[in-house]
Short mmCIF file of C-alpha atoms and ligand atoms in Angstrom, two decimals:
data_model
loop_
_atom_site.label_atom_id
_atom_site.label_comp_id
_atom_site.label_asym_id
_atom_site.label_seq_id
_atom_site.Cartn_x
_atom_site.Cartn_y
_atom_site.Cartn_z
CA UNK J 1 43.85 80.27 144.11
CA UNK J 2 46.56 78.06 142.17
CA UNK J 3 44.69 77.09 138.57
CA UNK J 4 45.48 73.05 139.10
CA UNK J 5 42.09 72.04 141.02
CA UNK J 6 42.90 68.45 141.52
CA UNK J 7 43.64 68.10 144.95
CA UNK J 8 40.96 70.68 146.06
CA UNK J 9 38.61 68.15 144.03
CA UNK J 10 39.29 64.99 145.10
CA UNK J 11 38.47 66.00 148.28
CA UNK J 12 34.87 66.61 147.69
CA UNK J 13 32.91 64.59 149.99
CA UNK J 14 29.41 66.00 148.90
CA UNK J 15 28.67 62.45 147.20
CA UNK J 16 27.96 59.37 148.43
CA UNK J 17 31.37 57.50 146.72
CA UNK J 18 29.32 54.10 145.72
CA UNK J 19 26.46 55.40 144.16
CA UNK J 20 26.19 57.04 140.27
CA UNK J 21 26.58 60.39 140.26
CA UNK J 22 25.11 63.19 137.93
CA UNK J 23 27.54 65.55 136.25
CA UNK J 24 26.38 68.22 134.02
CA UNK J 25 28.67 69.61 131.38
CA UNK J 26 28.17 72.93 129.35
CA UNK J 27 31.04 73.39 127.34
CA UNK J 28 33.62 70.62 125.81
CA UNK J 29 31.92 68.34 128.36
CA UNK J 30 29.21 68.28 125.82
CA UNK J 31 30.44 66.84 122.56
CA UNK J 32 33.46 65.72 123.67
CA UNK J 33 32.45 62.64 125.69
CA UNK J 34 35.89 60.45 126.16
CA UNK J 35 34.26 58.97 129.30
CA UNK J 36 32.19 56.11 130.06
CA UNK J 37 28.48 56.72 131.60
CA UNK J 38 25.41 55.29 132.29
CA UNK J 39 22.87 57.65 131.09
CA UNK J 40 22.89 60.74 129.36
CA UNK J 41 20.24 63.19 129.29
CA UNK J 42 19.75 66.95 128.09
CA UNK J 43 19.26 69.49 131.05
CA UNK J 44 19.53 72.86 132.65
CA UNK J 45 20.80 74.28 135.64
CA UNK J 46 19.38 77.96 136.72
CA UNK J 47 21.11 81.02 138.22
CA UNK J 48 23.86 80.51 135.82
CA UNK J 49 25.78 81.89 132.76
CA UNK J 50 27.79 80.44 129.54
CA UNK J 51 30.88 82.85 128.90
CA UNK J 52 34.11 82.53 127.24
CA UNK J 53 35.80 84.22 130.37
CA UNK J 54 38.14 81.11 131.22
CA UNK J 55 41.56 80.79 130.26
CA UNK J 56 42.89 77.78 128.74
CA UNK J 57 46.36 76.58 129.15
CA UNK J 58 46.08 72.88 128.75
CA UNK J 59 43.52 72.53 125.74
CA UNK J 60 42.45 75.51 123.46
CA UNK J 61 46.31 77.55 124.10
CA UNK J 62 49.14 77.37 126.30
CA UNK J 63 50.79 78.88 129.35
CA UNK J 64 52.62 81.53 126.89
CA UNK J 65 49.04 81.76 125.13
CA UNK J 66 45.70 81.07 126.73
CA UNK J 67 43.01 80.26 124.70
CA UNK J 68 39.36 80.93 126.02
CA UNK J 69 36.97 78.36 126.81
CA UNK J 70 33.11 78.30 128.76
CA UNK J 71 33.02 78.81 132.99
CA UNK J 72 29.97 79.91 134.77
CA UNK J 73 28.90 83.09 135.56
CA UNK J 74 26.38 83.37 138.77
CA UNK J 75 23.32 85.58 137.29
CA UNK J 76 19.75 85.63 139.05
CA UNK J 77 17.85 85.28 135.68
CA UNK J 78 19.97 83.09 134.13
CA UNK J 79 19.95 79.39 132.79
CA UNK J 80 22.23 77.22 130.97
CA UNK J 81 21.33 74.45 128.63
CA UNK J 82 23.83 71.83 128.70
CA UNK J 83 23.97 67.27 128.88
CA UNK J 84 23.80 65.65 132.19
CA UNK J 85 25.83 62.34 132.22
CA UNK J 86 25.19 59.70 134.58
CA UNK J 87 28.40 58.20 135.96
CA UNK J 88 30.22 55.89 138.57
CA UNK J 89 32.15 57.55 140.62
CA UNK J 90 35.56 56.04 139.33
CA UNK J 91 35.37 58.49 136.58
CA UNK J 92 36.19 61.28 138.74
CA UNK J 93 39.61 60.95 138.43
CA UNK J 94 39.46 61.50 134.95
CA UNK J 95 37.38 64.12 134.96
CA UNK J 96 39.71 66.12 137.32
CA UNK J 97 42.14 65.80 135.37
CA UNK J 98 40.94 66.99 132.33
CA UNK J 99 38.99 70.11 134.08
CA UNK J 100 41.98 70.67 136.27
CA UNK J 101 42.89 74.16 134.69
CA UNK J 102 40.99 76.17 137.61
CA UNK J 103 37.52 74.01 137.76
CA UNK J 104 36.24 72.99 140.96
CA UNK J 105 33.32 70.58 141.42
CA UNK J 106 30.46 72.66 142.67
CA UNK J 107 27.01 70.79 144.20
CA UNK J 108 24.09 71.78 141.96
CA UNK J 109 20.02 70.67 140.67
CA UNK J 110 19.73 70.10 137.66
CA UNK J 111 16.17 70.14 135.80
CA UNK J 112 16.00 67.45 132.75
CA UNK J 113 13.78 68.29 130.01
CA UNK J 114 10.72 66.53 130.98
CA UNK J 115 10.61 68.52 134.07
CA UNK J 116 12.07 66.08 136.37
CA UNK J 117 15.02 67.47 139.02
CA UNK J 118 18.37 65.59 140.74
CA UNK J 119 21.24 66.87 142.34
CA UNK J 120 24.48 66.74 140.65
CA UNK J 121 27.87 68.11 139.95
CA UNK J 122 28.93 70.67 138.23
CA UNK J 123 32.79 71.74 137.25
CA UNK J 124 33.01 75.66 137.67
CA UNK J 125 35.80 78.02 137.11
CA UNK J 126 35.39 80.60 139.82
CA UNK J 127 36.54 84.23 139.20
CA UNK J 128 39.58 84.09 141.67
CA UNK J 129 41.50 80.89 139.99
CA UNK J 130 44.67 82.04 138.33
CA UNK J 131 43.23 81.39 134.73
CA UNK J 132 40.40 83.20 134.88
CA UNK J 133 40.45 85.96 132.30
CA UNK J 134 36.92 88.08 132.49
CA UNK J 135 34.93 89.94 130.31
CA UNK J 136 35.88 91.42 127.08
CA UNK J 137 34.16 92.87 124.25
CA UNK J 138 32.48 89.82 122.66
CA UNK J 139 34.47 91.02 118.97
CA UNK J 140 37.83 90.71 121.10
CA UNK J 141 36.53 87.44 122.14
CA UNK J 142 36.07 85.61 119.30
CA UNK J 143 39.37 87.13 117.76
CA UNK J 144 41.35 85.71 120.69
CA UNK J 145 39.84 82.84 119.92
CA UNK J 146 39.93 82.88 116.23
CA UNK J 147 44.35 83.07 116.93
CA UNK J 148 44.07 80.16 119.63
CA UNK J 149 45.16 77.16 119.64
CA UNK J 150 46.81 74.48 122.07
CA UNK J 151 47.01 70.07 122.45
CA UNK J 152 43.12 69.46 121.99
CA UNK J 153 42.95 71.39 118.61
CA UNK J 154 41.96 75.23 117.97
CA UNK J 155 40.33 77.05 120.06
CA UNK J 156 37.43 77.88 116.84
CA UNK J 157 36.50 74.42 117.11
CA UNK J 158 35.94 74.53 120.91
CA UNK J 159 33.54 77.07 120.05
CA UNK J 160 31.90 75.81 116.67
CA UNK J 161 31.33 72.43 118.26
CA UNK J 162 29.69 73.87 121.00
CA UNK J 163 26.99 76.11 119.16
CA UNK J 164 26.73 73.37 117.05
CA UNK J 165 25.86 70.93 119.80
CA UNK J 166 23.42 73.29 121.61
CA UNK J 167 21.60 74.10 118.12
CA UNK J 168 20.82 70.04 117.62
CA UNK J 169 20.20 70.50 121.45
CA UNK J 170 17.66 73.11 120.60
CA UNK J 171 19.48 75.74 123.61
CA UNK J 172 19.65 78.79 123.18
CA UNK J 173 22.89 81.17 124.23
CA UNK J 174 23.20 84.82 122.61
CA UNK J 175 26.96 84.53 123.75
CA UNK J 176 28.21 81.42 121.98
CA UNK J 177 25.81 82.27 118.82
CA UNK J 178 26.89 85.86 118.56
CA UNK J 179 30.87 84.34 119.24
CA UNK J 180 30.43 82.05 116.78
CA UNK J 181 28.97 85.16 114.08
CA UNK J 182 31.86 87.17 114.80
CA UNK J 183 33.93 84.03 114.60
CA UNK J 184 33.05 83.35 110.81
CA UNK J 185 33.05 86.80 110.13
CA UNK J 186 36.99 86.99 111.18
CA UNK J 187 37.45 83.52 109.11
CA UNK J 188 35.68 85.17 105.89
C1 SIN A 1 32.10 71.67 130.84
O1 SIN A 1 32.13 71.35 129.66
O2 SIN A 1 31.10 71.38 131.55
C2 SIN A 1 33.20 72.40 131.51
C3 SIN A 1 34.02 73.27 130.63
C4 SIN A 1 34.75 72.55 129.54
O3 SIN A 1 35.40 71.53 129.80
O4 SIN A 1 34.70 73.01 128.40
#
């Protein structure tokens, strides 16, 4: 599957296209908020995993020189702690474009922290777009990321602002924590 997602979705038709829609982010989608929304609101979605298995040619590196950024990884046991954003529809188009680097919009229920549930949408980079790179030893990881950069900044801040965020979210994630270890330990 070609990495640019943007025609595959803006064809989504799982949403009604008048009514607010719920998308949960996980990764820059959390701190990095250059949208406007309506409500914002901690949450979860299960059966998933965090991992620094995408490539990143448009943010965090370049074509010559992907960096590595968050997707999610199906896993029975799993959740993922994350912000849910309330939002018109119109924002869409922005938000394909900035996830276009192999995300599609995938359906998915989200549980808030007080227990309530909605449906929303989720941006996913599946293991068959072109800049998916996989697993690797998580001390590999966080040197590829440690040598990263690309236009939105280095790739270390991706991942400091993101354990940050889910520390004052109180979320845990033995992935991005023990990145972000290995991560200062490189910068020492
Ligand atoms: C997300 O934040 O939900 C998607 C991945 C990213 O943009 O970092």
């Amino acid at each position: 599957m070609t990495a640019n997602t943007i025609e595959i979705n803006r064809l989504m038709a799982d949403f009604d296209p008048h009514e607010p829609v719920w998308v949960f982010g996980y990764g820059s989608l959390i701190y990095k908020v250059d949208f406007p929304y309506l409500q914002r609101r901690p949450a979860s979605i299960r059966h998933y995993a965090r991992r620094f298995w995408q490539g990143s040619h448009d943010h965090r590196g370049t074509p010559d020189s992907p960096g590595r950024v968050v997707t999610l990884i199906e896993e029975q046991d799993a959740h993922c702690g994350g912000v849910a954003y309330l939002i018109t529809p119109g924002e869409f188009e922005h938000l394909d474009y900035r996830e276009k680097n192999g995300y599609l919009r995938v359906a998915t229920e989200l549980t808030f922290d007080d227990g309530n549930h909605a449906t929303g949408v989720v941006y996913i980079a599946r293991e068959d777009n072109g800049a998916f790179l996989g697993p690797a030893p998580e001390r590999d990881i966080a040197q590829h990321i440690a040598s990263s950069q690309g236009p939105s900044g280095h790739n270390s801040d991706y991942l400091t602002e993101l354990a940050q965020s889910l520390r004052e979210l109180c979320y845990e994630d033995e992935h991005v924590f023990r990145l972000e270890k290995y991560l200062a330990e490189i910068s020492c």
